[in-house]
Amino acid sequence: MKKPGPLSLNTATVKEQWSLQQCIEGCARHDITGISPWRDKLADYTTAKAAKHIRDVGLTVTGLCRGGMFPAADAAGRQAAIDDNKRAIDDAAALNAQCLVLVVGGMPAGSRDLAGARNQVQDGIAAVLEHAKAAKVPLAIEPLHPMYAADRACVNTLAQALDICDALGSGANDRHLGVAVDVYHVWWDPQLAAQIKRASKRVLAFHVCDWLVPTTDLLLDRGMMGDGVIDIPAIRAMVEGVGYDGFCEVEIMSTHNWWKKDADTVLRTCIERHATVV
Amino acid sequence: MKKPGPLSLNTATVKEQWSLQQCIEGCARHDITGISPWRDKLADYTTAKAAKHIRDVGLTVTGLCRGGMFPAADAAGRQAAIDDNKRAIDDAAALNAQCLVLVVGGMPAGSRDLAGARNQVQDGIAAVLEHAKAAKVPLAIEPLHPMYAADRACVNTLAQALDICDALGSGANDRHLGVAVDVYHVWWDPQLAAQIKRASKRVLAFHVCDWLVPTTDLLLDRGMMGDGVIDIPAIRAMVEGVGYDGFCEVEIMSTHNWWKKDADTVLRTCIERHATVV
């Protein structure tokens, strides 16, 4: 099997240890050539400073995390989300990011209308798509694991994400609206291989980590590649099979393990696992 | 909307408080007319005593929990699972259970071969199906939420479960092999309505509880109906739409809440919620 695409550090992996500035310096120190920042850290550093630092160091921004969170209880809330997504698109453009990752949002508090939330997501993406196209920022819908359907993302399968792409006019070779494939979210899906084929050139990002057994927290107990049960090389082969030749982005949220370790040790481990088990 | 089918108590709901004998007495005391025992409690009481007690009280056994757990690392392990499932079928027959619920099992320890585990599940069900038919015990495949794909059940959607039914010759009107629809496991599925239609007469059981926000444990933090975000009446309407007219089985595993309460209080709450939010 050929080597995986180059490593990118999603800053969530060392969220508790490092600022964005430290992440950029850390990537440079460890010869990691890609980075994917979160907007809270970006705001702390300022977009202008981060963009210059990233450019100076020569990193590729494989994605900006995150846009999305479209559903809201009322029209004002939905408009606020649309406005915020446009600002996220502008930030992504300033960073020359390869995509803006969309974690689409769950149901508004008190709602049990999952289908309604899903419709609001599609409407929200539709409302920002022209802005994204004009800014030349591809939007990557990230289907999240079904355990996040209520409160984080009501788009839970690649099939659903691609239905939205299709509905909004993004065909198989059209990369302005596509998907982020994170093995953690999709590994269980019986339709995985078929839907990655369907995605084709719309695979805009590839994220790795691992599913631990047992998993002790729904959100913050992700595993380092190789420590869990996901057949990561098999999924990598699927995305490469449709021509994906981009970075391999490591995103590990881990309160009790990786967030407690020395960040340089975390990065060294990512590099070693990227070379051996991805 | 018409009233839901009668209430059945899955004994897991008061697992920490009551033995099976106490569950049977509790159902009688509270005018609950259905029960669904777990095999560990059945073994404690003995199948013969439980069957007589249940008959004397006049309860309907809406299911026996559980068969399944088919995948294993070697042929001996798989055969042991098949043998155990045949014993479970015999127990279900002795109880005159409406079905044996199959929690199919995940990947064997150390394995990352999800597709292989799924094949082993289908092979396992095929190996016990004639035994079940002869015993007149319908087998209900219960798709479990994708968060259990690794270690509990690698059948995670109704579509998958129905593919197995189809492959093993159980058509839409054939009730010897079908599915258990548990709202907790399927509520997020974008294909839910379509797959329940496809299931048709193969809906052998309907289980209710609720999805809490936040959910603090992957296994043991299920909510009481009405306390979470699942639109239970909408899913009930779907199963009734294909002619399901059986019981509504409450199955709540809840270490930190319902398992700590007085069991009579739990049953009274189930009765009240069944009447008001299911």
XYZ file of C-alpha atoms in Angstrom:
556
model
C 0.000 0.000 0.000
C 1.303 3.440 -0.838
C 2.105 5.971 1.854
C -0.706 8.144 3.187
C -0.989 11.787 2.234
C 0.995 14.195 4.391
C 0.032 14.764 8.004
C -2.023 17.737 9.097
C -2.547 18.700 12.708
C -6.070 19.570 13.685
C -5.447 21.896 16.609
C -8.175 20.200 18.668
C -5.632 17.411 19.186
C -3.614 19.625 21.536
C -6.418 21.970 22.465
C -5.679 22.003 26.174
C -1.928 22.425 25.798
C -1.255 24.915 23.015
C -2.448 28.182 21.570
C -2.674 28.453 17.787
C 0.671 30.223 17.737
C 2.220 27.303 19.618
C 0.527 24.843 17.247
C 2.035 26.590 14.230
C 5.463 26.609 15.874
C 5.010 22.961 16.872
C 4.151 21.892 13.341
C 7.217 23.694 12.019
C 9.422 22.088 14.680
C 8.123 18.580 13.895
C 8.060 18.994 10.100
C 4.308 18.646 9.988
C 3.226 20.456 6.835
C -0.516 20.846 7.353
C -2.650 22.466 10.018
C -6.363 22.816 10.645
C -7.209 25.489 13.210
C -10.384 25.983 15.221
C -12.017 29.362 15.166
C -11.818 29.990 18.906
C -8.023 29.730 18.809
C -7.976 31.706 15.599
C -9.885 34.506 17.320
C -7.434 34.476 20.220
C -4.483 34.935 17.867
C -6.344 37.062 15.279
C -6.855 35.895 11.734
C -4.334 38.344 10.293
C -1.495 37.256 12.580
C -2.320 33.583 12.136
C -2.454 33.898 8.348
C 0.936 35.613 8.252
C 2.520 33.124 10.661
C 1.145 30.148 8.741
C 2.348 31.646 5.458
C 5.791 32.400 6.885
C 6.184 28.840 8.119
C 4.832 27.412 4.875
C 1.973 25.338 6.282
C -1.003 24.228 4.243
C -4.310 24.937 5.969
C -6.243 21.765 5.301
C -9.443 23.145 6.777
C -10.913 25.672 9.121
C -13.037 24.263 11.957
C -15.784 25.106 11.871
C -18.823 26.559 10.219
C -22.290 25.078 10.511
C -24.629 25.063 13.516
C -27.430 26.254 11.259
C -30.645 25.184 13.027
C -32.188 27.612 15.459
C -35.510 28.094 17.172
C -36.416 31.219 15.216
C -35.600 33.148 12.065
C -33.320 35.567 13.892
C -31.259 32.667 15.218
C -30.998 31.120 11.785
C -29.934 34.448 10.289
C -27.301 34.868 12.998
C -25.926 31.437 12.050
C -25.825 32.400 8.386
C -23.988 35.625 9.212
C -21.512 33.748 11.368
C -20.893 31.220 8.599
C -20.119 34.048 6.198
C -17.539 35.368 8.653
C -16.102 31.845 8.910
C -15.858 31.708 5.127
C -13.989 35.017 5.144
C -11.605 33.670 7.778
C -11.070 30.511 5.752
C -10.321 32.644 2.687
C -7.839 34.755 4.664
C -6.051 31.568 5.732
C -6.190 30.171 2.206
C -7.845 27.110 3.766
C -8.591 24.149 1.531
C -12.109 24.036 2.966
C -14.407 25.273 5.696
C -15.578 22.248 7.673
C -19.295 22.346 8.447
C -20.504 20.738 11.653
C -24.075 21.386 10.736
C -25.793 21.550 14.139
C -28.455 19.509 15.880
C -31.983 20.305 16.968
C -32.685 23.619 18.675
C -33.170 23.280 22.451
C -36.573 21.850 23.242
C -37.190 20.591 19.718
C -37.846 16.999 18.705
C -38.128 17.837 15.021
C -35.123 16.126 13.506
C -36.435 16.328 9.948
C -37.057 20.033 10.433
C -33.508 20.574 11.671
C -32.208 18.725 8.641
C -34.194 21.006 6.366
C -32.805 24.039 8.192
C -29.285 22.757 7.587
C -29.833 22.492 3.874
C -31.413 25.944 3.788
C -28.499 27.364 5.776
C -25.889 25.905 3.458
C -27.845 27.164 0.477
C -27.820 30.635 2.013
C -24.030 30.815 2.305
C -23.004 28.878 -0.781
C -22.663 31.848 -3.129
C -20.597 33.685 -0.541
C -18.312 30.671 -0.310
C -18.014 30.336 -4.062
C -17.146 34.010 -4.411
C -14.487 33.619 -1.706
C -13.234 30.421 -3.366
C -13.699 28.493 -0.113
C -14.998 24.935 -0.616
C -17.564 23.918 2.000
C -17.028 20.451 3.462
C -20.091 18.990 5.148
C -18.848 16.679 7.879
C -21.359 13.968 8.687
C -21.047 13.342 12.396
C -21.586 10.022 14.148
C -25.277 9.379 14.866
C -24.611 9.758 18.594
C -24.351 13.507 17.903
C -27.647 13.753 16.016
C -29.452 15.578 18.806
C -27.042 18.305 19.762
C -24.167 18.658 17.298
C -24.963 17.497 13.802
C -28.168 16.113 12.360
C -26.322 15.092 9.194
C -25.104 11.659 10.247
C -24.187 9.757 7.121
C -22.288 10.448 3.945
C -25.460 9.628 2.037
C -27.259 12.473 3.752
C -24.397 14.902 3.180
C -24.238 13.965 -0.491
C -27.996 14.329 -0.841
C -27.501 17.940 0.267
C -24.641 18.390 -2.202
C -26.799 16.999 -4.972
C -29.778 19.145 -4.006
C -27.621 22.267 -4.043
C -26.168 21.508 -7.435
C -22.767 20.115 -6.463
C -22.131 17.161 -8.742
C -19.509 14.441 -8.413
C -16.727 16.531 -9.932
C -17.681 19.799 -8.335
C -15.548 20.720 -5.366
C -17.203 23.887 -4.109
C -19.492 21.829 -1.876
C -18.465 18.378 -0.696
C -17.757 16.288 2.362
C -15.172 15.793 5.066
C -14.642 12.089 5.717
C -13.666 11.516 9.345
C -13.104 7.834 10.073
C -14.473 8.270 13.599
C -17.849 9.330 12.289
C -18.291 7.008 9.335
C -16.419 3.762 10.043
C -19.574 1.917 11.176
C -21.618 2.829 8.085
C -22.612 -0.203 5.994
C -22.843 2.141 3.005
C -19.396 3.622 3.505
C -17.655 2.249 0.430
C -20.608 2.967 -1.838
C -21.041 6.515 -0.573
C -17.361 7.370 -0.884
C -17.573 6.219 -4.489
C -20.612 8.419 -4.911
C -18.775 11.355 -3.319
C -15.978 11.030 -5.868
C -14.136 14.374 -6.212
C -16.295 15.832 -3.453
C -14.097 14.292 -0.744
C -12.547 17.554 0.432
C -10.871 16.365 3.623
C -9.840 13.131 5.323
C -9.668 13.038 9.124
C -8.235 10.256 11.249
C -8.259 9.135 14.865
C -9.611 5.886 16.314
C -12.638 4.383 18.077
C -11.711 3.056 21.499
C -13.313 0.033 23.149
C -14.652 0.936 25.595
C -15.414 4.561 24.796
C -16.042 6.377 28.065
C -17.314 9.723 26.817
C -19.433 10.517 23.781
C -17.390 13.553 22.815
C -13.960 13.597 24.395
C -12.636 10.036 24.353
C -11.278 9.645 20.869
C -8.318 7.376 20.379
C -4.932 7.747 18.711
C -4.717 5.921 15.396
C -3.892 2.287 16.087
C -5.317 2.242 19.606
C -8.849 1.400 18.516
C -10.874 -0.771 16.169
C -11.166 1.264 12.989
C -9.583 -0.230 9.889
C -8.074 3.116 8.897
C -6.027 1.868 5.910
C -9.186 0.383 4.393
C -10.988 3.710 4.597
C -7.949 5.569 3.300
C -7.924 3.216 0.328
C -11.557 4.117 -0.330
C -10.914 7.873 -0.462
C -7.765 7.384 -2.501
C -9.797 5.167 -4.803
C -11.835 8.204 -5.820
C -8.736 10.286 -6.329
C -8.290 11.967 -2.969
C -4.637 12.920 -2.728
C -4.735 15.502 0.026
C -3.603 15.585 3.609
C -4.395 13.173 6.369
C -5.653 15.319 9.230
C -5.360 14.071 12.790
C -8.175 15.213 15.075
C -8.226 13.681 18.539
C -10.321 15.061 21.381
C -9.247 13.273 24.507
C -9.783 14.807 27.929
C -8.271 12.059 30.001
C -5.397 10.945 27.818
C -3.926 12.959 24.956
C -4.960 16.349 26.293
C -3.044 15.539 29.457
C 0.232 14.679 27.728
C 3.077 16.918 26.690
C 2.071 18.312 23.305
C 5.389 17.516 21.644
C 4.935 13.913 22.708
C 1.445 13.958 21.193
C 2.805 15.267 17.893
C 5.605 12.687 17.834
C 3.022 9.963 18.425
C 0.825 11.299 15.628
C 3.797 11.265 13.273
C 4.748 7.709 14.224
C 1.203 6.366 13.922
C 0.609 8.233 10.689
C 3.621 6.425 9.278
C 2.705 2.991 10.604
C -1.050 2.433 11.006
C -2.788 4.925 8.725
C -53.903 9.772 17.633
C -55.002 6.420 18.951
C -53.671 5.009 22.191
C -50.401 3.059 22.091
C -50.357 -0.703 22.374
C -50.294 -2.065 25.917
C -47.251 -1.571 28.095
C -44.642 -4.266 28.538
C -41.873 -4.088 31.120
C -38.442 -5.002 29.910
C -36.843 -6.185 33.119
C -33.638 -4.250 32.372
C -35.609 -1.184 33.437
C -35.480 -2.292 37.071
C -32.461 -4.532 36.741
C -30.733 -3.299 39.872
C -33.832 -3.372 42.060
C -35.792 -6.522 41.269
C -35.389 -10.189 40.530
C -37.532 -11.676 37.762
C -39.957 -12.965 40.349
C -40.328 -9.451 41.729
C -40.755 -8.069 38.216
C -43.615 -10.490 37.543
C -45.243 -9.604 40.854
C -44.687 -5.908 40.142
C -46.326 -6.121 36.722
C -49.318 -7.867 38.256
C -49.551 -5.256 41.015
C -49.438 -2.365 38.552
C -51.707 -3.952 35.912
C -48.892 -4.089 33.389
C -49.809 -6.922 31.023
C -46.544 -7.561 29.211
C -43.038 -8.493 30.301
C -39.726 -9.052 28.565
C -37.164 -10.862 30.728
C -33.417 -11.038 30.352
C -31.801 -14.412 30.376
C -29.561 -13.815 33.386
C -32.588 -13.155 35.578
C -34.408 -16.030 33.947
C -31.549 -18.347 34.877
C -31.660 -17.113 38.471
C -35.348 -17.939 38.763
C -35.276 -20.985 36.410
C -37.207 -21.055 33.182
C -39.779 -23.511 34.484
C -40.697 -21.445 37.549
C -40.724 -18.225 35.549
C -42.941 -19.736 32.855
C -45.440 -20.994 35.422
C -45.460 -17.703 37.343
C -45.920 -15.657 34.169
C -48.735 -17.969 33.041
C -50.428 -17.824 36.434
C -50.346 -14.035 36.444
C -51.480 -13.875 32.821
C -48.619 -11.828 31.406
C -47.707 -11.780 27.733
C -43.983 -12.296 27.153
C -43.251 -9.721 24.473
C -39.716 -10.918 23.983
C -36.817 -12.737 25.553
C -33.582 -10.748 25.821
C -31.403 -11.892 24.301
C -29.893 -14.148 21.708
C -27.185 -13.063 19.300
C -23.516 -12.342 19.995
C -22.612 -14.493 17.006
C -19.136 -13.314 15.940
C -16.147 -15.030 17.498
C -12.453 -15.300 16.804
C -12.613 -18.964 15.829
C -14.997 -21.687 14.700
C -15.358 -23.122 18.188
C -16.454 -19.736 19.500
C -18.963 -19.333 16.710
C -20.361 -22.817 17.361
C -20.670 -22.047 21.067
C -22.694 -18.962 20.153
C -24.949 -21.013 17.901
C -25.501 -23.574 20.647
C -26.282 -20.840 23.146
C -28.762 -19.283 20.739
C -30.544 -22.606 20.391
C -30.887 -22.749 24.172
C -32.219 -19.199 24.133
C -34.773 -20.244 21.526
C -35.844 -23.142 23.738
C -36.203 -20.765 26.692
C -38.242 -18.367 24.571
C -40.488 -21.252 23.519
C -40.947 -22.347 27.133
C -42.030 -18.802 27.997
C -44.271 -18.584 24.935
C -42.359 -15.427 24.070
C -43.506 -13.419 21.065
C -39.902 -13.289 19.880
C -36.290 -13.833 20.791
C -34.482 -10.513 20.537
C -31.111 -10.794 18.817
C -28.357 -8.404 19.844
C -26.082 -9.707 17.189
C -22.627 -8.993 18.599
C -19.703 -6.829 17.544
C -16.205 -7.636 16.396
C -14.214 -10.291 18.228
C -11.543 -8.845 20.527
C -8.573 -7.619 18.519
C -10.431 -7.617 15.222
C -10.966 -4.626 12.958
C -12.920 -6.627 10.394
C -16.392 -5.133 10.631
C -17.569 -6.599 7.342
C -16.368 -10.016 8.462
C -18.276 -9.731 11.733
C -21.377 -8.791 9.786
C -21.009 -11.881 7.648
C -20.600 -14.014 10.769
C -23.838 -12.582 12.118
C -25.753 -13.578 9.026
C -24.189 -17.028 9.088
C -25.061 -17.404 12.770
C -28.687 -16.459 12.264
C -28.880 -18.833 9.309
C -27.551 -21.609 11.531
C -30.299 -21.237 14.142
C -33.222 -20.262 11.959
C -34.608 -23.770 11.425
C -34.391 -24.450 15.148
C -36.369 -21.248 15.765
C -38.965 -22.099 13.165
C -39.438 -25.563 14.612
C -39.861 -24.045 18.078
C -42.229 -21.406 16.661
C -40.061 -18.624 18.074
C -39.777 -15.596 15.801
C -36.283 -14.097 15.750
C -36.174 -10.315 16.045
C -32.922 -8.751 14.884
C -32.444 -5.571 16.889
C -30.312 -3.052 15.047
C -28.317 -1.241 17.706
C -27.191 2.359 17.576
C -23.942 2.779 15.601
C -22.108 3.661 18.816
C -22.317 -0.055 19.664
C -20.904 -1.271 16.336
C -17.553 -2.308 17.792
C -18.513 -4.294 20.831
C -22.237 -5.074 20.956
C -23.922 -5.182 17.600
C -22.510 -4.695 14.135
C -26.027 -4.525 12.687
C -26.704 -0.813 13.117
C -29.568 0.098 10.842
C -32.945 -1.342 9.959
C -31.753 -1.535 6.364
C -28.969 -3.891 7.386
C -31.267 -6.028 9.504
C -33.782 -6.280 6.681
C -31.044 -7.165 4.214
C -30.327 -10.160 6.449
C -34.015 -11.047 6.608
C -34.232 -10.857 2.831
C -31.074 -12.909 2.360
C -32.409 -15.612 4.666
C -35.734 -15.807 2.894
C -37.934 -13.820 5.248
C -40.163 -11.663 3.066
C -42.295 -8.696 4.079
C -45.173 -10.822 5.382
C -43.058 -13.527 6.965
C -42.789 -13.186 10.716
C -40.359 -15.958 11.612
C -37.430 -13.569 11.127
C -37.880 -9.851 11.516
C -36.769 -6.829 13.490
C -37.157 -5.211 16.878
C -37.578 -1.454 16.500
C -36.146 0.353 19.525
C -36.555 4.096 19.251
C -33.245 4.642 21.056
C -31.321 2.845 18.347
C -33.091 4.063 15.230
C -34.460 7.544 15.879
C -31.540 9.284 14.131
C -31.762 7.208 10.933
C -32.629 9.291 7.856
C -34.038 6.113 6.299
C -36.235 5.276 9.278
C -39.658 5.804 7.717
C -38.696 4.062 4.489
C -37.159 1.075 6.245
C -40.114 0.598 8.587
C -42.324 0.505 5.503
C -39.974 -2.049 4.005
C -40.065 -4.091 7.212
C -43.855 -4.285 7.016
C -45.116 -7.313 8.968
C -41.576 -8.066 10.081
C -41.758 -5.503 12.901
C -41.864 -8.033 15.737
C -41.324 -5.709 18.693
C -41.440 -2.008 19.529
C -39.220 -0.704 22.329
C -39.331 2.750 23.860
C -37.184 4.945 26.076
C -35.614 8.317 25.255
C -32.340 9.936 24.175
C -31.087 12.377 26.782
C -29.151 15.572 26.031
C -26.500 15.332 27.231
C -26.004 11.567 27.328
C -23.271 10.822 29.855
C -22.682 7.123 29.217
C -22.842 5.171 25.988
C -24.686 2.242 27.525
C -26.354 3.101 30.792
C -27.801 6.593 30.463
C -31.068 6.010 28.675
C -33.917 8.332 29.458
C -37.539 7.858 30.464
C -39.972 8.544 27.639
C -40.589 12.273 27.518
C -37.311 13.263 29.140
C -35.335 13.307 25.888
C -35.469 14.394 22.280
C -36.992 11.431 20.454
C -40.314 12.040 18.745
C -41.722 8.749 20.009
C -45.303 9.218 18.755
C -43.965 9.777 15.236
C -42.057 6.489 15.310
C -45.017 4.681 16.867
C -47.149 5.967 13.998
C -44.635 4.487 11.561
C -44.792 0.989 13.042
C -48.556 1.170 13.392
C -48.661 2.284 9.778
C -47.367 -1.120 8.725
C -49.865 -2.900 10.955
C -47.904 -3.360 14.173
C -50.495 -3.768 16.903
C -48.410 -5.338 19.636
C -47.051 -4.138 22.936
C -45.012 -1.084 23.655
C -42.013 -2.359 25.609
C -40.165 -0.021 27.958
C -36.442 -0.705 28.211
C -34.417 1.834 30.182
C -30.876 1.181 31.350
C -29.977 3.991 33.699
C -27.269 3.555 36.315
C -27.457 6.974 37.862
C -31.168 7.665 37.746
C -33.879 5.039 37.232
C -31.857 2.143 38.623
C -31.471 4.126 41.831
C -35.167 4.766 42.342
C -37.770 2.668 44.067
C -38.937 0.161 41.456
C -42.634 0.759 42.072
C -42.016 4.446 41.410
C -40.248 3.521 38.168
C -43.201 1.404 37.068
C -45.700 4.123 37.935
C -43.639 6.593 35.905
C -43.512 4.185 32.945
C -47.298 3.826 33.099
C -47.852 7.578 33.250
C -45.419 8.341 30.416
C -46.765 5.497 28.304
C -50.194 7.090 28.606
C -49.039 10.642 27.901
C -45.951 10.863 25.681
C -45.750 7.589 23.747
